[in-house]
Tab-separated table of C-alpha atoms in Angstrom:
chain	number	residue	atom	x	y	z
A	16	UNK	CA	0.000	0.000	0.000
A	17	UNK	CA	0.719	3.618	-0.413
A	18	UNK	CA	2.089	5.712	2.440
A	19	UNK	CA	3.543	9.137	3.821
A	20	UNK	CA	6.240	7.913	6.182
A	21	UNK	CA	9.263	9.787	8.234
A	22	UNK	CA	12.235	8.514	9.738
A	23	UNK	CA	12.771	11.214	12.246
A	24	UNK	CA	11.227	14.703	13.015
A	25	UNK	CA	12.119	17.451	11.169
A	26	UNK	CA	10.577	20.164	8.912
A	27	UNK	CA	7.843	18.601	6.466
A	28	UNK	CA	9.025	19.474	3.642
A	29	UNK	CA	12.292	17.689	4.707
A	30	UNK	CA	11.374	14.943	6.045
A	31	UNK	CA	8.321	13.554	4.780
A	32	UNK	CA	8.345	10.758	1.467
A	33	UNK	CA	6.161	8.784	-0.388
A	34	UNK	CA	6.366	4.716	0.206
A	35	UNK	CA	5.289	1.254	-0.388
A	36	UNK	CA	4.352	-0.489	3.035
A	37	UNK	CA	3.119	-3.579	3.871
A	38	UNK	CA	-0.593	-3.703	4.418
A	39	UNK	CA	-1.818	-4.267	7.572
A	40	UNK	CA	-2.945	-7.302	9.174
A	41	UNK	CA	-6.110	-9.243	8.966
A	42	UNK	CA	-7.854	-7.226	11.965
A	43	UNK	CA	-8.094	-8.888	15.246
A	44	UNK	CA	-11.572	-9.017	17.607
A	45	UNK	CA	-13.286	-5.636	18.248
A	46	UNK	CA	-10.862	-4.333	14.995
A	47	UNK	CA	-11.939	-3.139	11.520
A	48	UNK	CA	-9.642	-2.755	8.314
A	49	UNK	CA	-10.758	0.251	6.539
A	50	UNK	CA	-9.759	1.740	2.751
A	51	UNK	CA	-8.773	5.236	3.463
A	52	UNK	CA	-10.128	7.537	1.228
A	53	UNK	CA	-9.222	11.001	2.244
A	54	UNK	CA	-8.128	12.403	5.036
A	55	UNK	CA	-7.189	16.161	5.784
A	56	UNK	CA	-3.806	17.796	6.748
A	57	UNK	CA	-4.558	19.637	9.976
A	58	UNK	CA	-1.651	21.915	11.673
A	59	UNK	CA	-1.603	19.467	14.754
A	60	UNK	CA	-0.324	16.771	11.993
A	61	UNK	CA	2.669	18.472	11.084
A	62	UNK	CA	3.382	19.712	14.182
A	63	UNK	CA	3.556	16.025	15.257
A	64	UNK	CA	5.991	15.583	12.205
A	65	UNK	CA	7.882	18.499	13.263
A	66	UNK	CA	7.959	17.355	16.680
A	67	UNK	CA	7.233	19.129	19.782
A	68	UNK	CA	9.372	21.106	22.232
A	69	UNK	CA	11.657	18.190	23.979
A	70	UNK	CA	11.366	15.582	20.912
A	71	UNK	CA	13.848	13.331	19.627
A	72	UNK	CA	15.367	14.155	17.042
A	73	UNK	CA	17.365	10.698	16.412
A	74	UNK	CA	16.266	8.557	13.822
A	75	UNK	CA	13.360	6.119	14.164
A	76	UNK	CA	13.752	2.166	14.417
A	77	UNK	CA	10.498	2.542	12.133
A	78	UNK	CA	9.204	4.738	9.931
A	79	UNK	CA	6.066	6.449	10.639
A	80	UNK	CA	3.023	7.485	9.306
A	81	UNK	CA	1.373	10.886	9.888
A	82	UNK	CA	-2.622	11.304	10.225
A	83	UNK	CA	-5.150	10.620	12.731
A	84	UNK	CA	-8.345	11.389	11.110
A	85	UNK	CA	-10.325	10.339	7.615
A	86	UNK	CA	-12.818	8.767	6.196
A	87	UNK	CA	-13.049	5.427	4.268
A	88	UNK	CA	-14.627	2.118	3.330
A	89	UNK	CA	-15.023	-1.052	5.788
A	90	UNK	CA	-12.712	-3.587	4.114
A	91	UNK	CA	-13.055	-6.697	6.701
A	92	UNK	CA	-14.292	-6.485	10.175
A	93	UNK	CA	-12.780	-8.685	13.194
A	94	UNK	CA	-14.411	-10.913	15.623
A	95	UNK	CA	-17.314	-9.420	17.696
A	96	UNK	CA	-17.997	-6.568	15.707
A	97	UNK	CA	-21.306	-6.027	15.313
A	98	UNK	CA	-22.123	-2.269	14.027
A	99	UNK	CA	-19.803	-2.141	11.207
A	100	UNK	CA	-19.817	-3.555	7.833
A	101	UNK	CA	-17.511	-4.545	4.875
A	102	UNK	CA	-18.093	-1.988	2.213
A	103	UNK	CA	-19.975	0.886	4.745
A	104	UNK	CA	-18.564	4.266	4.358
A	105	UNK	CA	-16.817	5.373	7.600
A	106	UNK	CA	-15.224	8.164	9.774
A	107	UNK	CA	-12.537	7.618	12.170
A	108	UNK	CA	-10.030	9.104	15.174
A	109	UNK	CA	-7.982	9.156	16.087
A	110	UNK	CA	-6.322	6.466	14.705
A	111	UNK	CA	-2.511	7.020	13.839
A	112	UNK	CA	-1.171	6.340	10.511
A	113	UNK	CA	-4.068	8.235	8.590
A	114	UNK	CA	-1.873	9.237	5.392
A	115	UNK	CA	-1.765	5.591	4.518
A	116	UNK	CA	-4.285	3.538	2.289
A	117	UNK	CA	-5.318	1.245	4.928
A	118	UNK	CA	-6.010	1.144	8.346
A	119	UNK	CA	-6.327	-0.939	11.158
A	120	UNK	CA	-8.696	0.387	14.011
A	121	UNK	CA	-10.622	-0.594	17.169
A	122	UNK	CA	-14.407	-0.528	16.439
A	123	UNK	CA	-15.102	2.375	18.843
A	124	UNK	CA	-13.208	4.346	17.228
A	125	UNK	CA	-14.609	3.984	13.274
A	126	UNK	CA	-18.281	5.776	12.864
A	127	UNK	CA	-20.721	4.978	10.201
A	128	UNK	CA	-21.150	8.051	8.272
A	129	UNK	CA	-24.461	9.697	8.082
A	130	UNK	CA	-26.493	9.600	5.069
A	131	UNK	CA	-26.762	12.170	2.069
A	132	UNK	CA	-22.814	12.981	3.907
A	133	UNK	CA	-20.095	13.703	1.580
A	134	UNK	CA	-17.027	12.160	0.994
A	135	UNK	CA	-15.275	15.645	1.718
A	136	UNK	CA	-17.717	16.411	5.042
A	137	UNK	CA	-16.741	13.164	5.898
A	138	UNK	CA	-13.577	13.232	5.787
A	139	UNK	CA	-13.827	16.271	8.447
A	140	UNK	CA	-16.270	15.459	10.399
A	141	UNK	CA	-14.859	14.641	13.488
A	142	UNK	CA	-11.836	16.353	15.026
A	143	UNK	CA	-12.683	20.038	14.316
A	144	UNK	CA	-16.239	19.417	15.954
A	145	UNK	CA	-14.781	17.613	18.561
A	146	UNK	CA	-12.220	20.045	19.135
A	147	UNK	CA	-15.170	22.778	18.963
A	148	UNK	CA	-16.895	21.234	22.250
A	149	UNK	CA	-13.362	21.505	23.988
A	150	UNK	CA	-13.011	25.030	23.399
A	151	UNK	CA	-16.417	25.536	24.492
A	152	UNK	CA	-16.236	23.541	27.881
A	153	UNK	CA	-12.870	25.634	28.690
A	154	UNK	CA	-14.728	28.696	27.507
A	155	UNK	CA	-17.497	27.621	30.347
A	156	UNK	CA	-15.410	26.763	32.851
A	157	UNK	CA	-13.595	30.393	32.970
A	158	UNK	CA	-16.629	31.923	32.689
A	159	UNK	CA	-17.869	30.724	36.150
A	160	UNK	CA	-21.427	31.424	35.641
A	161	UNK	CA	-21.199	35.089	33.925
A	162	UNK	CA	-20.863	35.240	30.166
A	163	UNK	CA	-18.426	37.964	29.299
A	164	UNK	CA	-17.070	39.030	25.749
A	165	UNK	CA	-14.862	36.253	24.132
A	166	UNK	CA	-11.603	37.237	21.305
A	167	UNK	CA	-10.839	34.318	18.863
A	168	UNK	CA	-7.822	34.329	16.841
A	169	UNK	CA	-7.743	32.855	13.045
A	170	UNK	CA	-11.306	32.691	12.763
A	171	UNK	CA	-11.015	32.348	9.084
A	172	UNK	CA	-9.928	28.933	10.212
A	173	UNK	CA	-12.568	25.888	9.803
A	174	UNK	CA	-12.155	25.575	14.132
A	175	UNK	CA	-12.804	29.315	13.936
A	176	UNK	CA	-16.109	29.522	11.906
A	177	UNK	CA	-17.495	26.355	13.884
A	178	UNK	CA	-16.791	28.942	16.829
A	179	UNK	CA	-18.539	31.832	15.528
A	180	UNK	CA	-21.048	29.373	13.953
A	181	UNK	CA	-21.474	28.552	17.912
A	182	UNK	CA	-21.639	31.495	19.434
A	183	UNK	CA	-24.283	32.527	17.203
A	184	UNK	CA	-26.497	29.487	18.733
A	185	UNK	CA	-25.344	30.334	22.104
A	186	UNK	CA	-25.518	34.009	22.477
A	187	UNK	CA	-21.792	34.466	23.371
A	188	UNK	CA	-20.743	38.446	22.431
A	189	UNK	CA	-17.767	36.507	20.088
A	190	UNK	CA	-15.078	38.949	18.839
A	191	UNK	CA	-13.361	37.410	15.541
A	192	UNK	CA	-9.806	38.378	14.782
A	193	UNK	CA	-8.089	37.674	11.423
A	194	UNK	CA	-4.657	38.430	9.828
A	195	UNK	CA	-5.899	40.157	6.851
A	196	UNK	CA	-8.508	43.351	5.298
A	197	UNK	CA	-9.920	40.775	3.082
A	198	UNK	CA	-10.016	37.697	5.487
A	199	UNK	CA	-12.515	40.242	7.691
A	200	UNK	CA	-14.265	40.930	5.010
A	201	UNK	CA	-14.944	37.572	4.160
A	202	UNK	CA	-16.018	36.801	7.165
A	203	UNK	CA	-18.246	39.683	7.877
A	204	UNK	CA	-20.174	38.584	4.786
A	205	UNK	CA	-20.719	35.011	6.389
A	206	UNK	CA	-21.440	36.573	9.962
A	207	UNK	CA	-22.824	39.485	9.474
A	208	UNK	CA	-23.900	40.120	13.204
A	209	UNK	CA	-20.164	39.450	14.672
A	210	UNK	CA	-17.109	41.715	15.039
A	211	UNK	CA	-14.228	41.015	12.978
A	212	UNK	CA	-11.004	42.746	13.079
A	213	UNK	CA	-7.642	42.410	11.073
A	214	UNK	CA	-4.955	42.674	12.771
A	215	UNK	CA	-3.009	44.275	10.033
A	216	UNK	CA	-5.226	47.460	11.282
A	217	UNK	CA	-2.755	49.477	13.339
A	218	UNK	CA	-5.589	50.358	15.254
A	219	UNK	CA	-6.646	46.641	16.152
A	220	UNK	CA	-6.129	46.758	19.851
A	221	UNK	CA	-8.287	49.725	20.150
A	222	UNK	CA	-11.163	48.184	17.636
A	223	UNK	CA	-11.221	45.360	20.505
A	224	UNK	CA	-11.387	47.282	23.082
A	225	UNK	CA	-14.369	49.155	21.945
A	226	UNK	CA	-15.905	45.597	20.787
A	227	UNK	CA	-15.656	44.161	24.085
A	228	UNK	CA	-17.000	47.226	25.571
A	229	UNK	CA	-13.642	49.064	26.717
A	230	UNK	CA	-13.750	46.576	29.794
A	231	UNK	CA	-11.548	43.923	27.507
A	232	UNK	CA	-12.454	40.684	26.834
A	233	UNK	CA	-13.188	37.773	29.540
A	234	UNK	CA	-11.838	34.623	27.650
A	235	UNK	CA	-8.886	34.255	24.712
A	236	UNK	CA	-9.220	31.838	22.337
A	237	UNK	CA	-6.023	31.383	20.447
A	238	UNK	CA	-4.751	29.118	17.603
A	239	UNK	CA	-1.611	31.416	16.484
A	240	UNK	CA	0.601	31.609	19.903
A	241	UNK	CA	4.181	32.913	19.246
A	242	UNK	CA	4.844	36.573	19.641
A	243	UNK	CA	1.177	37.424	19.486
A	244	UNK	CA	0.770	35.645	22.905
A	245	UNK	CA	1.884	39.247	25.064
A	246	UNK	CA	-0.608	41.038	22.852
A	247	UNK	CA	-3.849	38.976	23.767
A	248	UNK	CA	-2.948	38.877	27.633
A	249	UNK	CA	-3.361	42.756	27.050
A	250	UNK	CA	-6.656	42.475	25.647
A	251	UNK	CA	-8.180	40.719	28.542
A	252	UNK	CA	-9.661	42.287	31.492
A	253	UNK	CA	-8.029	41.413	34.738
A	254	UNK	CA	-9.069	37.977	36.212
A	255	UNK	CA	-9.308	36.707	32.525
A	256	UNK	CA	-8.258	33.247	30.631
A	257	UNK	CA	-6.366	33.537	27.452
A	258	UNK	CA	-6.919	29.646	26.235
A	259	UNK	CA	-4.225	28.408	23.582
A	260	UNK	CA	-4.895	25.439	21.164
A	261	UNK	CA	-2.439	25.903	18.639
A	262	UNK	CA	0.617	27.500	17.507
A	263	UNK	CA	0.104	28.371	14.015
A	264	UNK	CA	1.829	31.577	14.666
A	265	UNK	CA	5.897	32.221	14.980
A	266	UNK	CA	8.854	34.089	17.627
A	267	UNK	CA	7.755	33.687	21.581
A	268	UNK	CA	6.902	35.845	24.317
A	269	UNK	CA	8.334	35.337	27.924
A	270	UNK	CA	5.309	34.278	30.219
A	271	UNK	CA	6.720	36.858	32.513
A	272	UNK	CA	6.522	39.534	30.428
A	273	UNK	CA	2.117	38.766	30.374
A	274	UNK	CA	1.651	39.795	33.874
A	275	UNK	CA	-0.020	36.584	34.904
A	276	UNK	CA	0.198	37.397	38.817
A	277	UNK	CA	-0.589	41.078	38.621
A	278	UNK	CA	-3.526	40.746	36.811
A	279	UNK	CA	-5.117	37.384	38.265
A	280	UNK	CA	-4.838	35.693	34.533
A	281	UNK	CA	-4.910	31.966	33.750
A	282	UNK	CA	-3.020	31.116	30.482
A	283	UNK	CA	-4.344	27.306	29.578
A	284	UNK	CA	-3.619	24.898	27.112
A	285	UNK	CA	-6.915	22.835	25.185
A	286	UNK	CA	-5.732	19.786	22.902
A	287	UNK	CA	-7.637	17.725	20.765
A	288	UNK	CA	-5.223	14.678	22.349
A	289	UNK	CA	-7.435	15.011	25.541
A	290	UNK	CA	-10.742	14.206	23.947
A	291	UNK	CA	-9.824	10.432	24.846
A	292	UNK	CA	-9.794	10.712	28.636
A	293	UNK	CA	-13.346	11.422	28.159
A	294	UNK	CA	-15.445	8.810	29.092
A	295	UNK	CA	-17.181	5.942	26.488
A	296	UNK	CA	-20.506	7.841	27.320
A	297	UNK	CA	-19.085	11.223	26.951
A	298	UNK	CA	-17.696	10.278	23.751
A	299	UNK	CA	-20.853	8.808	22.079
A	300	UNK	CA	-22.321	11.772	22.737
A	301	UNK	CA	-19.708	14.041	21.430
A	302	UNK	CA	-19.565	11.938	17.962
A	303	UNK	CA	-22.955	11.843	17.741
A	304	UNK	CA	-23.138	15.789	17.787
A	305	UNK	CA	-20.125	15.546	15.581
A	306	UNK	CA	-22.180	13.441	13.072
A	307	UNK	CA	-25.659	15.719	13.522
A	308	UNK	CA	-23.391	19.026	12.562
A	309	UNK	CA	-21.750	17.165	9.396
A	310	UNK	CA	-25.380	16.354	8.556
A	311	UNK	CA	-27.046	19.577	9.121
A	312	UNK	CA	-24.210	21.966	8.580
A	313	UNK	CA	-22.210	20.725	6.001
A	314	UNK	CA	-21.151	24.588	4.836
A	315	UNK	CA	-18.974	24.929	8.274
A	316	UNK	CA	-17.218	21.750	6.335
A	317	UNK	CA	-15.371	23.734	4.110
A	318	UNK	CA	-12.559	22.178	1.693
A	319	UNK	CA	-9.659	24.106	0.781
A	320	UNK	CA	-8.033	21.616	-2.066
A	321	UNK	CA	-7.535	18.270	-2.709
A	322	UNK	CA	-4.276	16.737	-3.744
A	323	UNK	CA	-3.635	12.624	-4.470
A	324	UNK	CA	-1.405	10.722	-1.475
A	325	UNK	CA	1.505	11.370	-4.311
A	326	UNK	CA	1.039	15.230	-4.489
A	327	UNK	CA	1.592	15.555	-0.602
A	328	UNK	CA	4.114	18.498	-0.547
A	329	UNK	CA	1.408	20.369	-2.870
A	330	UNK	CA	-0.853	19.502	-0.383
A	331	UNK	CA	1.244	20.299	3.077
A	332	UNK	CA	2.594	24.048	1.379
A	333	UNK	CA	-1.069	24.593	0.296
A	334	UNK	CA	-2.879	24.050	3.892
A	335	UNK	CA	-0.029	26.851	5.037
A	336	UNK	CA	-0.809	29.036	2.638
A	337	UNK	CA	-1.600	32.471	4.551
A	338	UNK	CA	-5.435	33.402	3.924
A	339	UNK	CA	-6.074	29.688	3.062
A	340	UNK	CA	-10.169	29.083	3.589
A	341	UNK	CA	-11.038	25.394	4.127
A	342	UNK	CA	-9.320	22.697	4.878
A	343	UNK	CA	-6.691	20.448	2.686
A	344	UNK	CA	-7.618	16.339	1.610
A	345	UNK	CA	-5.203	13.701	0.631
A	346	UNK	CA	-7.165	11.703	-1.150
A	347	UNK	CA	-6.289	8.272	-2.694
A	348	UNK	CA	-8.856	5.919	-5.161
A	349	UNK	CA	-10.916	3.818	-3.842
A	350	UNK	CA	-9.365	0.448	-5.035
């Protein structure tokens, strides 16, 4: 079978090849095979590749294979399972090795995918959902009971509109920040009733301010990090939460340049890698909102391009393209 592999962490572009592997194995009880069809390059993937802060950077005894989320056909199924058929079209995560042609999965972990579902909305249809209900839990729990103004950085992103597609259901006063003129005015067209800002404005700490009602805002959400970090803490009012998920941004700022103690803030960390210590219950209910959202909402679903398992360093230098709307497939045939 086809596969993107690595031998050891390093930049994408570097690093990452195209292979022959050996298929997997037959699967074993409570296990399904599936075809992989597409699956989407998310930031979180190559920052895996990349390797976070503290990560080996010695070669591998084996290669491995990026990718914990796509969508598929049910090739064989293994003893015991029940819910799942050979030739049913499928979601699953996180299951590693995702930029391969074939997978081998535990059961609870594959979904059946919804009728009248595309291949494309499939193929997306769980992590940024998933990772939607995170953000809104941690936006909850700093909340404490009284809803204040909330900032959210790359909302162009697809995370980003599920947010503001959210806190248009929920009543949260959402503030959407964006890098560009004509990212905000993109995004003013599809949300009309929510502040955006670029922050290529030199004005765009003030435009905040007078969004959130010159108080500043109550929560951060932020997918950029690096130097913009010391620039959000000053947007929040004192006894606020600036809540990082991602680091699509560059540079750093020194934690103790952000006043943390001073003002009473909370700086916390939300990752998509947590969703598991959630419990079987908790899950089935957050998949099954997953799969009701893909259903009803397949607009929020957005695809950016999609580029065959060969064309994979198109495909990783088009989903960093700055100003990039949607998300970007690797898709491979079905047989």
């Amino acid at each position: 079978m086809r596969a993107i592999t690595y031998d050891q962490h390093g930049e994408a572009a570097q690093v990452l090849r195209l292979s022959e592997q050996p298929s997997p194995v037959a699967p074993a009880a409570g296990q399904v095979r599936v075809r992989v069809l597409s699956r989407p390059v998310h930031p979180g993937d190559l920052a895996g590749v990349q390797g976070f802060p503290g990560a080996s950077q010695q070669p591998f005894a084996t290669p491995r294979i990026p990718g914990l989320e796509g969508m598929g056909v049910v090739e064989t199924v293994g003893e015991g399972v029940r819910d799942l058929r050979p030739g049913q079209r499928v979601a699953f995560f996180p299951v590693p090795g995702a930029w391969s042609e074939l997978v081998t999965a535990p059961a609870d972990l594959v979904v059946p995918v919804p009728e009248g579902v595309s291949d494309d909305t499939a193929a997306l249809m769980l992590v940024n959902p998933l990772t939607l209900l995170m953000l809104l839990r941690a936006v909850e729990d700093a909340q404490h009971g009284q809803a204040g103004p909330v900032v959210q950085t790359a909302a162009g992103s697809s995370v980003g509109r599920l947010v503001a597609a959210a806190a248009l259901r929920h009543d949260i006063p959402l503030v959407n920040l964006v890098r560009s003129a004509t990212g905000a005015e993109t995004l003013r067209q599809r949300f009309p009733t929510l502040p955006t800002i670029s922050t290529a404005d030199a004005d765009w700490r003030s435009q905040v301010r007078d969004a959130t009602g010159g108080r500043g805002a109550q929560v951060v959400l932020d997918a950029v990090g690096g130097s913009l970090t010391g620039e959000l803490a000053g947007l929040l009012d004192d006894g606020g939460t600036l809540i990082t998920y991602g680091q699509l941004g560059s540079g750093s700022t020194p934690l103790e340049s952000v006043a943390l103690t001073a003002r009473d803030l909370t700086v916390r960390g939300v990752s998509i890698g947590r969703w598991m210590t959630r419990t079987p219950e908790e899950r089935a209910e957050d998949v099954a909102f997953a799969a009701d959202l893909a259903a009803s909402a397949p607009d929020l679903f957005e695809v950016a391009a999609r580029y065959d398992l060969a064309d994979f360093a198109k495909a990783v230098d088009h989903a960093r393209r700055p100003g990039k709307s949607g998300t970007v497939l690797l898709t491979s045939p079905s047989s």
